[in-house]
């Protein structure tokens, strides 16, 4: 078996999770043709081909990106239990193929907006581990200066617009981003993510109606992990075929645990919305943790169900099998990569812990625009306590 030589560009832990990989043999850039695990189910549109082209560097980088995300979320679980992360915290482990597959099909000029399960999407957009953990712990070096926490990650220079805590509220905002893209004739698109728990929100259908009328370049992505908080989809939705919910808007159902299927669907969707307006992608995925850290995740589903998904559909293991099947790396080399990732995550956490908490004055920043001159009074409304910047 030909050995793969893996080279990390930045060992500091502050670089983006996506890395360059150099291989010892010359055919590394030759395309590999792989068929998706399942066919796409389509509504009012002809589905894309199941045959997907990839390369050895892409598969190796994908494995590393997803393994890093998985390790980061497991570390966040430990930090939360140690009370270093406070408040709400929603973990993404199990759903990594959606974030990485989507990123593989688009550019950083395209926009992404999501709900509160946002850590890994931030990393996929090039966010650093240090900034991610610093934000989780409420430190000034966080991606939102320690003021957003788990649910409010942002990276404007990569067109990642959060990170929103109100169920479904990001969907109209995403359509607004797409409106701006079309108005400015940028030739870019917005991927507007929401969960199956938000799929019955009225604001989703209002926004979708306007997006269809104006042919906005927006891809509505329903990350269907089958449980809205602790409620199974069949208990909350009369029709859980979310890709058909657009009626007049076409849709695709995608195996969201298959990196290559997600990549193919997102590439297809991007081209479609640039020419025709919105489309809905339903990503059939699964979260291993509970809805949030306050949810054990085992009262409304069985442990056997979770173990079965891990064994049969885990997105990282699927890519591992592809890498091994095509002799792109040895099993030991992949294990060594995972050990390296653990060290990278641990180093990032240690650095994030060194970051200080925000100063008390930060309570008054990023609330109103600068130079508005508003005065803040005490409870007696007589004594001026501070003048807002």
CSV table of C-alpha atoms in Angstrom, one decimal:
chain,number,residue,atom,x,y,z
A,1,UNK,CA,0.0,0.0,0.0
A,2,UNK,CA,1.4,3.4,-1.0
A,3,UNK,CA,2.0,5.6,2.0
A,4,UNK,CA,0.6,9.1,2.3
A,5,UNK,CA,2.8,11.7,3.8
A,6,UNK,CA,0.7,14.2,5.7
A,7,UNK,CA,2.0,17.7,6.2
A,8,UNK,CA,0.3,20.2,8.5
A,9,UNK,CA,0.7,23.9,7.4
A,10,UNK,CA,0.4,25.5,10.8
A,11,UNK,CA,1.0,23.5,14.0
A,12,UNK,CA,0.0,26.3,16.3
A,13,UNK,CA,-3.7,25.3,16.5
A,14,UNK,CA,-4.8,28.8,15.4
A,15,UNK,CA,-5.1,27.9,11.7
A,16,UNK,CA,-8.2,26.9,9.9
A,17,UNK,CA,-9.0,23.2,10.2
A,18,UNK,CA,-8.6,22.7,6.5
A,19,UNK,CA,-5.0,21.8,5.7
A,20,UNK,CA,-2.9,21.0,2.8
A,21,UNK,CA,-1.7,17.5,2.4
A,22,UNK,CA,1.3,16.4,0.3
A,23,UNK,CA,1.6,12.9,-0.9
A,24,UNK,CA,4.6,10.8,-1.8
A,25,UNK,CA,3.4,9.7,-5.3
A,26,UNK,CA,2.7,11.8,-8.4
A,27,UNK,CA,-0.9,10.7,-9.1
A,28,UNK,CA,-2.3,12.5,-6.0
A,29,UNK,CA,-4.3,15.0,-8.2
A,30,UNK,CA,-5.9,12.3,-10.4
A,31,UNK,CA,-9.6,12.3,-10.1
A,32,UNK,CA,-11.4,9.5,-8.2
A,33,UNK,CA,-14.9,8.6,-9.2
A,34,UNK,CA,-17.2,7.5,-6.3
A,35,UNK,CA,-20.9,6.9,-6.2
A,36,UNK,CA,-23.0,8.4,-3.4
A,37,UNK,CA,-24.3,6.0,-0.7
A,38,UNK,CA,-27.9,6.7,-1.6
A,39,UNK,CA,-29.7,8.2,-4.6
A,40,UNK,CA,-31.1,11.8,-4.3
A,41,UNK,CA,-34.8,12.1,-3.8
A,42,UNK,CA,-36.1,15.0,-5.8
A,43,UNK,CA,-39.2,17.3,-5.8
A,44,UNK,CA,-40.0,19.3,-9.0
A,45,UNK,CA,-36.5,19.0,-10.4
A,46,UNK,CA,-34.2,16.4,-12.0
A,47,UNK,CA,-31.7,15.2,-9.4
A,48,UNK,CA,-27.9,15.5,-9.9
A,49,UNK,CA,-25.8,12.4,-10.8
A,50,UNK,CA,-24.8,10.0,-8.0
A,51,UNK,CA,-21.4,9.8,-9.5
A,52,UNK,CA,-19.0,12.3,-7.8
A,53,UNK,CA,-15.5,13.2,-8.7
A,54,UNK,CA,-13.0,13.7,-5.9
A,55,UNK,CA,-9.2,13.5,-5.4
A,56,UNK,CA,-6.9,12.0,-2.8
A,57,UNK,CA,-6.0,15.4,-1.3
A,58,UNK,CA,-9.6,16.3,-0.9
A,59,UNK,CA,-10.5,13.0,0.8
A,60,UNK,CA,-7.5,13.3,3.2
A,61,UNK,CA,-8.3,16.9,4.0
A,62,UNK,CA,-11.9,16.1,4.5
A,63,UNK,CA,-11.0,13.3,7.0
A,64,UNK,CA,-8.8,15.7,8.9
A,65,UNK,CA,-11.4,18.5,8.9
A,66,UNK,CA,-14.2,16.3,10.2
A,67,UNK,CA,-11.9,14.5,12.8
A,68,UNK,CA,-10.8,17.9,14.1
A,69,UNK,CA,-14.5,19.1,14.4
A,70,UNK,CA,-15.4,15.9,16.2
A,71,UNK,CA,-12.5,16.3,18.6
A,72,UNK,CA,-13.3,20.0,19.2
A,73,UNK,CA,-16.9,19.2,20.1
A,74,UNK,CA,-16.0,16.4,22.5
A,75,UNK,CA,-13.6,18.9,24.1
A,76,UNK,CA,-16.4,21.4,24.4
A,77,UNK,CA,-18.5,18.8,26.2
A,78,UNK,CA,-15.7,18.4,28.8
A,79,UNK,CA,-15.2,22.1,29.2
A,80,UNK,CA,-18.9,22.6,29.7
A,81,UNK,CA,-19.0,19.9,32.4
A,82,UNK,CA,-16.0,21.6,34.0
A,83,UNK,CA,-18.1,24.8,34.1
A,84,UNK,CA,-15.6,26.7,31.9
A,85,UNK,CA,-18.4,27.0,29.3
A,86,UNK,CA,-21.6,28.5,30.6
A,87,UNK,CA,-25.1,29.0,29.3
A,88,UNK,CA,-26.4,27.2,26.2
A,89,UNK,CA,-24.2,24.9,24.2
A,90,UNK,CA,-25.3,22.8,21.2
A,91,UNK,CA,-22.9,20.3,19.8
A,92,UNK,CA,-22.5,19.2,16.1
A,93,UNK,CA,-20.8,15.8,16.4
A,94,UNK,CA,-22.4,13.5,13.9
A,95,UNK,CA,-23.3,16.2,11.4
A,96,UNK,CA,-19.8,17.1,10.3
A,97,UNK,CA,-20.3,16.0,6.7
A,98,UNK,CA,-22.9,18.8,6.1
A,99,UNK,CA,-20.5,21.5,7.1
A,100,UNK,CA,-17.5,20.1,5.2
A,101,UNK,CA,-19.4,18.9,2.1
A,102,UNK,CA,-21.1,22.3,1.7
A,103,UNK,CA,-17.8,24.1,2.0
A,104,UNK,CA,-16.2,21.9,-0.6
A,105,UNK,CA,-18.8,23.0,-3.1
A,106,UNK,CA,-18.7,26.8,-2.6
A,107,UNK,CA,-16.3,29.6,-2.1
A,108,UNK,CA,-15.7,32.0,0.8
A,109,UNK,CA,-17.5,34.7,-1.2
A,110,UNK,CA,-20.7,32.7,-0.8
A,111,UNK,CA,-22.5,33.4,2.5
A,112,UNK,CA,-23.6,30.9,5.2
A,113,UNK,CA,-26.0,31.7,8.0
A,114,UNK,CA,-27.3,29.1,10.6
A,115,UNK,CA,-29.0,28.6,13.9
A,116,UNK,CA,-27.3,27.9,17.3
A,117,UNK,CA,-25.4,24.7,16.4
A,118,UNK,CA,-22.7,26.7,14.8
A,119,UNK,CA,-19.2,25.8,16.1
A,120,UNK,CA,-18.2,23.5,13.2
A,121,UNK,CA,-19.6,25.8,10.5
A,122,UNK,CA,-17.4,28.5,11.9
A,123,UNK,CA,-14.4,26.2,11.7
A,124,UNK,CA,-15.3,25.2,8.1
A,125,UNK,CA,-15.3,28.8,7.1
A,126,UNK,CA,-11.7,29.1,8.2
A,127,UNK,CA,-12.2,30.1,11.8
A,128,UNK,CA,-9.5,29.2,14.3
A,129,UNK,CA,-9.7,26.8,17.1
A,130,UNK,CA,-8.4,29.3,19.6
A,131,UNK,CA,-11.0,31.9,18.7
A,132,UNK,CA,-13.7,29.2,18.9
A,133,UNK,CA,-12.8,28.0,22.4
A,134,UNK,CA,-12.2,31.5,23.6
A,135,UNK,CA,-15.7,32.4,22.5
A,136,UNK,CA,-17.2,29.4,24.1
A,137,UNK,CA,-15.5,30.4,27.4
A,138,UNK,CA,-16.5,34.1,27.0
A,139,UNK,CA,-13.0,35.5,26.5
A,140,UNK,CA,-12.0,38.6,24.6
A,141,UNK,CA,-10.1,36.7,21.9
A,142,UNK,CA,-13.2,34.9,20.9
A,143,UNK,CA,-14.7,35.3,17.4
A,144,UNK,CA,-17.4,37.5,18.9
A,145,UNK,CA,-15.1,39.1,21.5
A,146,UNK,CA,-16.5,36.8,24.2
A,147,UNK,CA,-19.9,38.4,24.0
A,148,UNK,CA,-21.8,35.9,21.9
A,149,UNK,CA,-20.9,32.5,23.4
A,150,UNK,CA,-21.8,29.2,21.8
A,151,UNK,CA,-24.8,30.3,19.9
A,152,UNK,CA,-23.4,33.5,18.3
A,153,UNK,CA,-20.2,32.7,16.3
A,154,UNK,CA,-19.4,35.1,13.4
A,155,UNK,CA,-16.7,35.5,10.8
A,156,UNK,CA,-17.6,38.4,8.6
A,157,UNK,CA,-14.5,38.2,6.5
A,158,UNK,CA,-15.5,34.7,5.4
A,159,UNK,CA,-19.2,35.7,5.0
A,160,UNK,CA,-20.3,33.6,8.0
A,161,UNK,CA,-23.2,35.5,9.6
A,162,UNK,CA,-23.9,33.3,12.7
A,163,UNK,CA,-25.0,31.8,14.9
A,164,UNK,CA,-28.7,32.7,16.0
A,165,UNK,CA,-30.5,31.7,19.1
A,166,UNK,CA,-34.1,32.2,18.1
A,167,UNK,CA,-35.5,29.2,16.3
A,168,UNK,CA,-36.0,29.9,12.6
A,169,UNK,CA,-35.1,33.6,12.9
A,170,UNK,CA,-32.0,33.3,10.7
A,171,UNK,CA,-34.0,32.1,7.7
A,172,UNK,CA,-35.4,35.6,6.7
A,173,UNK,CA,-32.0,37.1,7.4
A,174,UNK,CA,-30.4,34.6,5.0
A,175,UNK,CA,-32.9,35.5,2.3
A,176,UNK,CA,-32.0,39.1,3.0
A,177,UNK,CA,-28.3,38.3,2.4
A,178,UNK,CA,-29.3,36.7,-0.9
A,179,UNK,CA,-31.3,39.8,-1.8
A,180,UNK,CA,-28.2,41.9,-1.3
A,181,UNK,CA,-26.1,39.5,-3.4
A,182,UNK,CA,-28.6,39.7,-6.3
A,183,UNK,CA,-29.0,43.5,-6.0
A,184,UNK,CA,-25.2,44.0,-6.2
A,185,UNK,CA,-24.9,41.4,-9.0
A,186,UNK,CA,-22.2,39.6,-7.1
A,187,UNK,CA,-22.8,36.1,-8.7
A,188,UNK,CA,-22.7,34.5,-5.2
A,189,UNK,CA,-25.2,32.6,-3.2
A,190,UNK,CA,-26.4,32.2,0.4
A,191,UNK,CA,-26.7,28.9,2.2
A,192,UNK,CA,-29.5,29.4,4.8
A,193,UNK,CA,-29.5,26.6,7.4
A,194,UNK,CA,-32.2,25.6,9.8
A,195,UNK,CA,-33.2,22.4,11.6
A,196,UNK,CA,-36.2,20.2,11.4
A,197,UNK,CA,-37.5,21.8,14.6
A,198,UNK,CA,-37.7,25.1,12.8
A,199,UNK,CA,-39.3,23.7,9.7
A,200,UNK,CA,-42.8,24.5,10.8
A,201,UNK,CA,-42.0,28.2,11.5
A,202,UNK,CA,-44.3,30.6,9.6
A,203,UNK,CA,-41.4,33.0,9.0
A,204,UNK,CA,-39.7,30.3,6.9
A,205,UNK,CA,-42.6,30.1,4.5
A,206,UNK,CA,-43.0,33.9,4.3
A,207,UNK,CA,-39.3,34.3,3.5
A,208,UNK,CA,-39.4,31.5,1.0
A,209,UNK,CA,-42.4,33.0,-0.8
A,210,UNK,CA,-40.5,36.3,-1.3
A,211,UNK,CA,-37.3,34.5,-2.3
A,212,UNK,CA,-39.2,32.6,-5.0
A,213,UNK,CA,-41.0,35.7,-6.2
A,214,UNK,CA,-37.7,37.6,-6.6
A,215,UNK,CA,-35.7,34.5,-7.7
A,216,UNK,CA,-33.1,35.1,-4.9
A,217,UNK,CA,-29.9,33.0,-5.0
A,218,UNK,CA,-30.6,31.3,-1.7
A,219,UNK,CA,-30.3,27.6,-0.8
A,220,UNK,CA,-32.4,26.7,2.1
A,221,UNK,CA,-30.7,23.8,4.0
A,222,UNK,CA,-32.8,21.8,6.4
A,223,UNK,CA,-30.4,19.9,8.7
A,224,UNK,CA,-32.8,17.1,9.6
A,225,UNK,CA,-31.3,15.3,12.6
A,226,UNK,CA,-34.8,13.9,13.4
A,227,UNK,CA,-35.3,15.4,16.8
A,228,UNK,CA,-36.3,19.0,17.5
A,229,UNK,CA,-35.0,19.3,21.0
A,230,UNK,CA,-36.6,16.1,22.5
A,231,UNK,CA,-39.4,15.8,20.0
A,232,UNK,CA,-39.2,13.2,17.1
A,233,UNK,CA,-40.0,14.7,13.7
A,234,UNK,CA,-43.1,12.5,13.3
A,235,UNK,CA,-44.6,13.9,16.5
A,236,UNK,CA,-44.2,17.5,15.3
A,237,UNK,CA,-44.6,17.4,11.5
A,238,UNK,CA,-47.6,16.0,9.6
A,239,UNK,CA,-45.3,15.8,6.6
A,240,UNK,CA,-41.7,15.2,7.5
A,241,UNK,CA,-40.6,15.3,3.9
A,242,UNK,CA,-39.0,18.7,4.3
A,243,UNK,CA,-37.5,18.9,0.8
A,244,UNK,CA,-41.1,18.9,-0.5
A,245,UNK,CA,-42.3,21.6,1.8
A,246,UNK,CA,-41.5,24.4,-0.7
A,247,UNK,CA,-44.4,23.3,-2.9
A,248,UNK,CA,-43.6,25.6,-5.9
A,249,UNK,CA,-39.9,25.6,-4.9
A,250,UNK,CA,-37.9,22.5,-5.9
A,251,UNK,CA,-36.1,20.3,-3.4
A,252,UNK,CA,-33.7,17.5,-2.9
A,253,UNK,CA,-33.3,15.0,-0.1
A,254,UNK,CA,-29.6,14.3,0.6
A,255,UNK,CA,-27.8,11.7,2.7
A,256,UNK,CA,-26.3,14.3,5.1
A,257,UNK,CA,-23.9,11.7,6.5
A,258,UNK,CA,-22.2,11.3,3.2
A,259,UNK,CA,-19.6,14.0,2.5
A,260,UNK,CA,-19.6,13.4,-1.3
A,261,UNK,CA,-23.4,13.5,-1.5
A,262,UNK,CA,-23.5,16.8,0.3
A,263,UNK,CA,-20.8,18.2,-1.9
A,264,UNK,CA,-22.6,17.1,-5.1
A,265,UNK,CA,-26.0,18.4,-3.9
A,266,UNK,CA,-24.6,21.8,-2.8
A,267,UNK,CA,-22.7,22.2,-6.1
A,268,UNK,CA,-25.9,21.5,-8.0
A,269,UNK,CA,-27.9,23.8,-5.8
A,270,UNK,CA,-25.6,26.7,-6.2
A,271,UNK,CA,-25.8,26.6,-9.9
A,272,UNK,CA,-29.6,26.2,-9.8
A,273,UNK,CA,-30.2,29.2,-7.5
A,274,UNK,CA,-28.0,31.5,-9.6
A,275,UNK,CA,-30.2,30.8,-12.6
A,276,UNK,CA,-33.6,30.0,-11.2
A,277,UNK,CA,-34.0,31.1,-7.6
A,278,UNK,CA,-34.4,29.2,-4.4
A,279,UNK,CA,-34.1,25.4,-3.7
A,280,UNK,CA,-34.5,23.4,-0.5
A,281,UNK,CA,-32.0,20.8,0.5
A,282,UNK,CA,-33.0,18.4,3.2
A,283,UNK,CA,-29.9,16.9,4.8
A,284,UNK,CA,-30.7,13.6,6.4
A,285,UNK,CA,-28.3,13.6,9.3
A,286,UNK,CA,-28.0,12.8,13.0
A,287,UNK,CA,-26.6,14.3,16.2
A,288,UNK,CA,-24.9,12.1,18.7
A,289,UNK,CA,-25.2,14.4,21.7
A,290,UNK,CA,-28.5,15.7,23.0
A,291,UNK,CA,-30.1,18.8,21.7
A,292,UNK,CA,-28.0,20.9,24.1
A,293,UNK,CA,-25.8,20.1,27.0
A,294,UNK,CA,-28.8,20.1,29.3
A,295,UNK,CA,-30.3,17.2,27.4
A,296,UNK,CA,-28.9,13.7,28.0
A,297,UNK,CA,-30.2,12.7,24.6
A,298,UNK,CA,-31.3,9.3,25.8
A,299,UNK,CA,-34.9,9.8,27.1
A,300,UNK,CA,-36.6,10.0,23.8
A,301,UNK,CA,-34.4,7.6,21.8
A,302,UNK,CA,-32.6,4.4,22.6
A,303,UNK,CA,-28.9,4.0,23.1
A,304,UNK,CA,-29.1,1.2,20.5
A,305,UNK,CA,-30.4,3.7,17.9
A,306,UNK,CA,-27.5,6.0,18.5
A,307,UNK,CA,-25.0,3.1,18.4
A,308,UNK,CA,-26.6,1.8,15.2
A,309,UNK,CA,-26.1,5.2,13.4
A,310,UNK,CA,-22.5,5.4,14.6
A,311,UNK,CA,-21.8,1.9,13.2
A,312,UNK,CA,-23.6,2.2,9.9
A,313,UNK,CA,-23.6,5.9,8.9
A,314,UNK,CA,-20.9,7.8,10.7
A,315,UNK,CA,-19.5,10.4,8.3
A,316,UNK,CA,-15.9,10.2,9.4
A,317,UNK,CA,-15.8,6.4,9.2
A,318,UNK,CA,-17.2,6.5,5.7
A,319,UNK,CA,-14.4,8.7,4.6
A,320,UNK,CA,-11.8,6.6,6.5
A,321,UNK,CA,-13.1,3.5,4.5
A,322,UNK,CA,-12.8,5.4,1.2
A,323,UNK,CA,-9.2,6.5,2.0
A,324,UNK,CA,-8.2,2.9,2.9
A,325,UNK,CA,-10.0,1.4,0.0
A,326,UNK,CA,-8.1,3.6,-2.5
A,327,UNK,CA,-4.8,3.1,-0.8
A,328,UNK,CA,-4.4,6.9,0.0
A,329,UNK,CA,-3.1,6.3,3.5
A,330,UNK,CA,-2.6,3.5,6.0
A,331,UNK,CA,-4.8,2.9,9.0
A,332,UNK,CA,-1.9,3.8,11.2
A,333,UNK,CA,-1.3,7.0,9.4
A,334,UNK,CA,-4.9,8.0,10.0
A,335,UNK,CA,-4.6,7.1,13.7
A,336,UNK,CA,-1.5,9.3,13.9
A,337,UNK,CA,-3.4,12.1,12.3
A,338,UNK,CA,-6.1,11.8,14.9
A,339,UNK,CA,-3.5,11.9,17.7
A,340,UNK,CA,-2.0,15.0,16.2
A,341,UNK,CA,-5.5,16.6,16.1
A,342,UNK,CA,-5.9,15.9,19.8
A,343,UNK,CA,-2.7,17.7,20.6
A,344,UNK,CA,-3.8,20.6,18.4
A,345,UNK,CA,-7.1,20.9,20.2
A,346,UNK,CA,-5.5,20.7,23.6
A,347,UNK,CA,-3.0,23.4,22.6
A,348,UNK,CA,-5.8,25.7,21.4
A,349,UNK,CA,-7.8,25.2,24.6
A,350,UNK,CA,-4.7,26.1,26.7
A,351,UNK,CA,-4.2,29.3,24.7
A,352,UNK,CA,-7.9,30.2,24.9
A,353,UNK,CA,-7.8,29.9,28.6
A,354,UNK,CA,-5.0,32.5,28.7
A,355,UNK,CA,-7.4,35.1,27.1
A,356,UNK,CA,-8.9,37.5,29.7
A,357,UNK,CA,-12.6,38.1,30.2
A,358,UNK,CA,-14.1,41.2,28.5
A,359,UNK,CA,-13.9,44.5,30.5
A,360,UNK,CA,-17.1,45.7,32.2
A,361,UNK,CA,-17.2,48.6,29.7
A,362,UNK,CA,-18.0,46.1,27.0
A,363,UNK,CA,-21.5,45.9,28.3
A,364,UNK,CA,-22.2,49.2,26.5
A,365,UNK,CA,-20.5,48.5,23.2
A,366,UNK,CA,-22.1,47.0,20.1
A,367,UNK,CA,-25.5,48.0,21.3
A,368,UNK,CA,-26.0,51.3,19.5
A,369,UNK,CA,-24.1,52.9,16.7
A,370,UNK,CA,-21.2,55.0,17.6
A,371,UNK,CA,-21.5,58.7,18.4
A,372,UNK,CA,-25.2,58.4,19.2
A,373,UNK,CA,-24.7,60.3,22.5
A,374,UNK,CA,-27.2,58.4,24.5
A,375,UNK,CA,-27.1,58.7,28.2
A,376,UNK,CA,-27.6,55.9,30.7
A,377,UNK,CA,-29.4,56.7,33.9
A,378,UNK,CA,-29.7,54.8,37.2
A,379,UNK,CA,-32.9,53.4,38.5
A,380,UNK,CA,-33.9,56.8,39.9
A,381,UNK,CA,-33.6,58.2,36.4
A,382,UNK,CA,-32.0,61.4,37.8
A,383,UNK,CA,-28.3,60.6,37.9
A,384,UNK,CA,-26.4,60.0,34.6
A,385,UNK,CA,-24.4,56.8,35.1
A,386,UNK,CA,-22.6,56.8,31.7
A,387,UNK,CA,-22.7,58.3,28.2
A,388,UNK,CA,-22.8,55.6,25.6
A,389,UNK,CA,-20.1,55.9,22.9
